[in-house]
Coordinates of N, CA and C and ligand atoms in Angstrom, one line a residue:
M1471 N -2.8 -7.6 -12.4 CA -2.0 -8.8 -12.7 C -1.4 -9.4 -11.4
T1472 N -1.7 -10.7 -11.2 CA -1.2 -11.3 -10.0 C -0.1 -12.3 -10.3
A1473 N 1.0 -12.1 -9.7 CA 2.2 -13.0 -9.8 C 2.0 -14.2 -8.9
P1474 N 2.8 -15.3 -9.2 CA 2.7 -16.4 -8.3 C 3.2 -16.0 -6.9
G1475 N 2.5 -16.6 -5.9 CA 2.9 -16.2 -4.5 C 2.5 -14.9 -4.1
E1476 N 1.5 -14.4 -4.8 CA 1.0 -13.0 -4.5 C -0.5 -13.0 -4.6
W1477 N -1.2 -12.2 -3.8 CA -2.6 -12.0 -3.9 C -2.9 -10.5 -3.9
R1478 N -3.7 -10.1 -4.8 CA -4.1 -8.6 -4.8 C -5.6 -8.4 -4.8
C1479 N -6.0 -7.3 -4.2 CA -7.3 -6.9 -4.4 C -7.4 -5.4 -4.3
A1480 N -8.5 -4.8 -4.7 CA -8.7 -3.4 -4.6 C -8.8 -3.0 -3.1
A1481 N -8.0 -2.0 -2.7 CA -8.1 -1.6 -1.3 C -9.5 -1.2 -0.9
A1482 N -10.2 -0.6 -1.8 CA -11.6 -0.1 -1.5 C -12.5 -1.3 -1.2
S1483 N -12.1 -2.5 -1.6 CA -13.0 -3.6 -1.4 C -12.9 -4.1 0.0
V1484 N -12.0 -3.6 0.8 CA -11.9 -4.0 2.2 C -12.1 -2.7 3.1
P1485 N -13.3 -2.2 3.3 CA -13.5 -1.0 4.0 C -13.1 -1.1 5.5
P1486 N -13.0 0.0 6.3 CA -12.7 -0.1 7.7 C -13.6 -1.1 8.4
G1487 N -13.0 -1.9 9.3 CA -13.7 -2.8 10.1 C -14.2 -4.1 9.4
R1488 N -13.6 -4.3 8.2 CA -14.0 -5.5 7.4 C -12.7 -6.3 7.1
T1489 N -13.0 -7.5 6.6 CA -11.9 -8.5 6.3 C -12.2 -9.0 4.9
A1490 N -11.1 -9.7 4.3 CA -11.3 -10.4 3.1 C -10.3 -11.6 3.2
T1491 N -10.8 -12.8 2.6 CA -10.0 -14.0 2.7 C -9.4 -14.2 1.3
F1492 N -8.3 -15.0 1.4 CA -7.6 -15.4 0.1 C -6.8 -16.6 0.3
R1493 N -6.3 -17.2 -0.8 CA -5.4 -18.3 -0.8 C -4.1 -17.9 -1.6
L1494 N -3.0 -18.3 -1.0 CA -1.7 -18.0 -1.7 C -1.0 -19.3 -1.9
E1495 N -0.3 -19.4 -3.0 CA 0.6 -20.5 -3.2 C 2.0 -20.2 -2.8
C1496 N 2.5 -20.8 -1.7 CA 3.8 -20.5 -1.2 C 4.6 -21.7 -1.2
G1497 N 5.6 -21.8 -2.0 CA 6.5 -22.9 -2.1 C 5.8 -24.3 -2.3
G1498 N 4.8 -24.3 -3.1 CA 4.0 -25.5 -3.4 C 3.0 -25.8 -2.4
R1499 N 2.8 -24.9 -1.4 CA 1.8 -25.1 -0.4 C 0.7 -24.0 -0.5
S1500 N -0.5 -24.4 -0.3 CA -1.6 -23.5 -0.3 C -1.8 -22.9 1.1
V1501 N -1.7 -21.6 1.2 CA -1.9 -20.9 2.5 C -3.2 -20.1 2.5
S1502 N -4.0 -20.3 3.4 CA -5.3 -19.5 3.6 C -4.9 -18.4 4.5
G1503 N -5.4 -17.2 4.0 CA -5.1 -16.0 4.8 C -6.3 -15.0 4.8
F1504 N -6.1 -13.9 5.5 CA -7.1 -12.9 5.5 C -6.4 -11.5 5.7
V1505 N -7.1 -10.5 5.2 CA -6.7 -9.1 5.3 C -7.7 -8.5 6.2
V1506 N -7.2 -7.6 7.1 CA -8.1 -6.9 8.0 C -7.8 -5.4 7.9
N1507 N -8.9 -4.6 7.8 CA -8.7 -3.1 7.8 C -9.2 -2.7 9.2
F1508 N -8.2 -2.2 10.0 CA -8.5 -1.8 11.3 C -7.8 -0.6 11.7
D1509 N -8.5 0.4 12.3 CA -7.9 1.6 12.9 C -6.9 2.3 11.9
G1510 N -7.4 2.3 10.6 CA -6.6 3.1 9.6 C -5.5 2.3 9.0
G1511 N -5.4 1.0 9.3 CA -4.3 0.2 8.6 C -4.8 -1.1 8.2
Y1512 N -4.0 -1.7 7.2 CA -4.3 -3.0 6.7 C -3.3 -4.0 7.3
H1513 N -3.8 -5.2 7.6 CA -2.9 -6.2 8.1 C -3.3 -7.6 7.5
A1514 N -2.3 -8.4 7.2 CA -2.6 -9.7 6.7 C -2.1 -10.8 7.6
Y1515 N -2.9 -11.9 7.8 CA -2.5 -13.0 8.6 C -2.8 -14.3 8.0
V1516 N -2.1 -15.4 8.4 CA -2.5 -16.7 8.0 C -3.7 -17.0 8.8
D1517 N -4.7 -17.7 8.1 CA -6.0 -18.0 8.8 C -5.8 -19.3 9.5
R1518 N -5.1 -19.2 10.6 CA -4.8 -20.4 11.4 C -4.6 -20.0 12.8
C1519 N -5.4 -20.6 13.7 CA -5.3 -20.2 15.1 C -4.1 -20.9 15.7
P1520 N -3.3 -20.1 16.5 CA -2.1 -20.7 17.1 C -2.4 -21.8 18.2
H1521 N -3.7 -21.9 18.6 CA -4.1 -22.9 19.6 C -4.0 -24.3 19.0
V1522 N -4.9 -24.7 18.2 CA -4.8 -26.0 17.6 C -4.8 -26.0 16.0
G1523 N -4.6 -24.8 15.5 CA -4.4 -24.7 14.0 C -5.6 -24.7 13.1
T1524 N -6.8 -24.5 13.7 CA -8.0 -24.5 12.8 C -8.1 -23.0 12.3
P1525 N -8.9 -22.9 11.2 CA -9.1 -21.5 10.7 C -9.9 -20.8 11.8
L1526 N -9.7 -19.4 11.8 CA -10.4 -18.6 12.8 C -11.9 -18.5 12.5
D1527 N -12.2 -18.5 11.2 CA -13.6 -18.2 10.8 C -14.4 -19.4 10.5
L1528 N -15.3 -19.7 11.5 CA -16.2 -20.9 11.3 C -17.2 -20.5 10.2
W1529 N -17.6 -19.3 10.2 CA -18.4 -18.8 9.1 C -17.4 -18.0 8.2
P1530 N -17.4 -18.3 6.9 CA -16.4 -17.7 6.0 C -16.4 -16.2 6.1
N1531 N -15.1 -15.7 6.3 CA -14.9 -14.2 6.4 C -15.6 -13.6 7.6
E1532 N -15.8 -14.3 8.7 CA -16.3 -13.7 10.0 C -15.2 -13.8 11.0
F1533 N -14.5 -12.7 11.2 CA -13.4 -12.7 12.1 C -13.6 -11.8 13.3
F1534 N -14.4 -10.8 13.2 CA -14.5 -9.8 14.3 C -15.4 -10.2 15.4
T1535 N -15.0 -9.7 16.6 CA -16.0 -9.8 17.7 C -17.2 -8.9 17.4
E1536 N -18.2 -9.0 18.2 CA -19.4 -8.3 17.9 C -19.2 -6.8 18.0
D1537 N -18.3 -6.4 18.9 CA -18.0 -4.9 19.0 C -17.0 -4.4 18.0
G1538 N -16.5 -5.3 17.2 CA -15.6 -4.9 16.1 C -14.2 -4.4 16.6
Q1539 N -13.9 -4.7 17.8 CA -12.6 -4.3 18.3 C -11.5 -5.3 18.4
A1540 N -11.9 -6.6 18.1 CA -10.9 -7.7 18.2 C -11.3 -8.7 17.2
L1541 N -10.3 -9.6 16.9 CA -10.6 -10.8 16.1 C -10.8 -12.0 17.1
V1542 N -11.7 -12.9 16.7 CA -12.0 -14.0 17.6 C -11.9 -15.3 16.8
C1543 N -11.3 -16.3 17.5 CA -11.3 -17.7 16.9 C -12.6 -18.4 17.2
S1544 N -13.2 -18.9 16.2 CA -14.6 -19.4 16.4 C -14.5 -20.8 17.1
T1545 N -13.4 -21.4 17.2 CA -13.3 -22.8 17.8 C -13.4 -22.7 19.3
H1546 N -12.5 -22.0 19.9 CA -12.5 -21.9 21.4 C -12.5 -20.5 21.9
G1547 N -12.7 -19.5 21.0 CA -12.9 -18.1 21.5 C -11.6 -17.3 21.8
A1548 N -10.5 -17.7 21.3 CA -9.3 -16.9 21.6 C -9.5 -15.5 20.9
I1549 N -9.0 -14.5 21.6 CA -9.2 -13.1 21.1 C -7.8 -12.5 20.7
F1550 N -7.8 -11.8 19.6 CA -6.6 -11.3 19.0 C -6.7 -9.8 18.7
E1551 N -5.6 -9.1 18.9 CA -5.6 -7.6 18.4 C -5.5 -7.6 16.9
P1552 N -6.4 -6.9 16.3 CA -6.4 -6.9 14.8 C -5.2 -6.3 14.2
D1553 N -4.5 -5.3 14.9 CA -3.4 -4.7 14.3 C -2.0 -5.3 14.6
T1554 N -2.0 -6.3 15.5 CA -0.7 -6.9 15.8 C -0.9 -8.5 15.7
G1555 N -2.1 -9.0 15.8 CA -2.2 -10.5 15.8 C -2.0 -11.1 17.1
F1556 N -1.7 -10.2 18.1 CA -1.3 -10.8 19.5 C -2.6 -11.3 20.2
C1557 N -2.5 -12.5 20.8 CA -3.6 -13.1 21.5 C -3.7 -12.6 22.9
T1558 N -4.8 -11.9 23.2 CA -4.9 -11.2 24.5 C -5.8 -12.0 25.4
G1559 N -6.4 -13.1 24.9 CA -7.3 -13.9 25.8 C -7.6 -15.2 25.2
G1560 N -8.0 -16.2 26.0 CA -8.3 -17.5 25.5 C -7.2 -18.5 25.7
P1561 N -7.3 -19.7 25.1 CA -6.3 -20.7 25.4 C -4.9 -20.5 24.8
C1562 N -4.8 -19.6 23.9 CA -3.4 -19.3 23.4 C -2.9 -17.9 23.7
A1563 N -3.4 -17.4 24.9 CA -3.1 -16.0 25.3 C -1.5 -15.9 25.3
G1564 N -1.0 -14.8 24.7 CA 0.4 -14.5 24.7 C 1.0 -15.0 23.4
D1565 N 0.3 -15.8 22.6 CA 0.8 -16.2 21.3 C 0.3 -15.2 20.3
R1566 N 0.6 -15.5 19.0 CA 0.1 -14.5 18.0 C -0.2 -15.2 16.7
L1567 N -1.0 -14.5 15.9 CA -1.2 -15.0 14.5 C 0.0 -14.8 13.7
T1568 N 0.2 -15.6 12.6 CA 1.3 -15.4 11.7 C 1.0 -14.3 10.7
R1569 N 1.8 -13.3 10.7 CA 1.6 -12.2 9.8 C 2.2 -12.5 8.4
L1570 N 1.5 -12.0 7.4 CA 2.0 -12.1 6.0 C 2.3 -10.7 5.5
P1571 N 3.4 -10.7 4.7 CA 3.8 -9.4 4.2 C 2.6 -8.7 3.3
L1572 N 2.4 -7.5 3.6 CA 1.3 -6.8 2.9 C 1.8 -5.4 2.5
R1573 N 1.6 -5.0 1.3 CA 1.9 -3.6 0.9 C 0.7 -3.0 0.2
V1574 N 0.6 -1.7 0.2 CA -0.4 -1.0 -0.6 C 0.3 -0.4 -1.8
E1575 N -0.2 -0.8 -3.0 CA 0.4 -0.4 -4.2 C -0.6 0.3 -5.1
D1576 N -0.5 1.6 -5.4 CA -1.5 2.3 -6.0 C -2.8 2.2 -5.1
A1577 N -3.8 1.7 -5.7 CA -5.1 1.5 -4.9 C -5.3 0.0 -4.6
S1578 N -4.2 -0.8 -4.6 CA -4.4 -2.2 -4.4 C -3.7 -2.7 -3.1
L1579 N -4.2 -3.7 -2.5 CA -3.5 -4.4 -1.4 C -2.8 -5.6 -2.1
V1580 N -1.5 -5.8 -1.7 CA -0.7 -6.9 -2.3 C -0.2 -7.7 -1.1
V1581 N -0.6 -8.9 -1.0 CA -0.1 -9.8 0.0 C 0.8 -10.9 -0.6
T1582 N 2.0 -11.1 0.0 CA 2.9 -12.1 -0.5 C 3.3 -13.1 0.5
C1583 N 4.0 -14.2 0.0 CA 4.4 -15.3 0.9 C 5.4 -14.7 1.9
P1584 N 5.5 -15.4 3.1 CA 6.5 -14.9 4.1 C 7.9 -15.1 3.6
Ligands
FES2667 S1 -8.4 -23.3 18.0 FE1 -8.6 -21.2 18.2 S2 -8.9 -21.0 20.4 FE2 -8.7 -23.1 20.1

């Protein structure tokens, strides 16, 4: 059961090294986001590059670099740490992705509005 301002999915549907995208309704606004499973933890971010605000994934749900160790913005190539959202390289180095609250409940991932 999904409440307003909340998105849920089965944790097993996001295996290690994978992502899933979603939309949340937050205060009348639609927010696009994604969940990443990296290094044993789940993290949720707004799908918006801090550089010029475009979605990171030019191809839907494609966020990882080829080596699977970082997230990459498809527009100008900014690189982000999957577990912190911190930008380690590219035009917005030092900035970070906007994190969304995420909790694991039973076997589900639950993402809520900030
Ligand atoms: S919009 Fe992401 S690096 Fe420019």
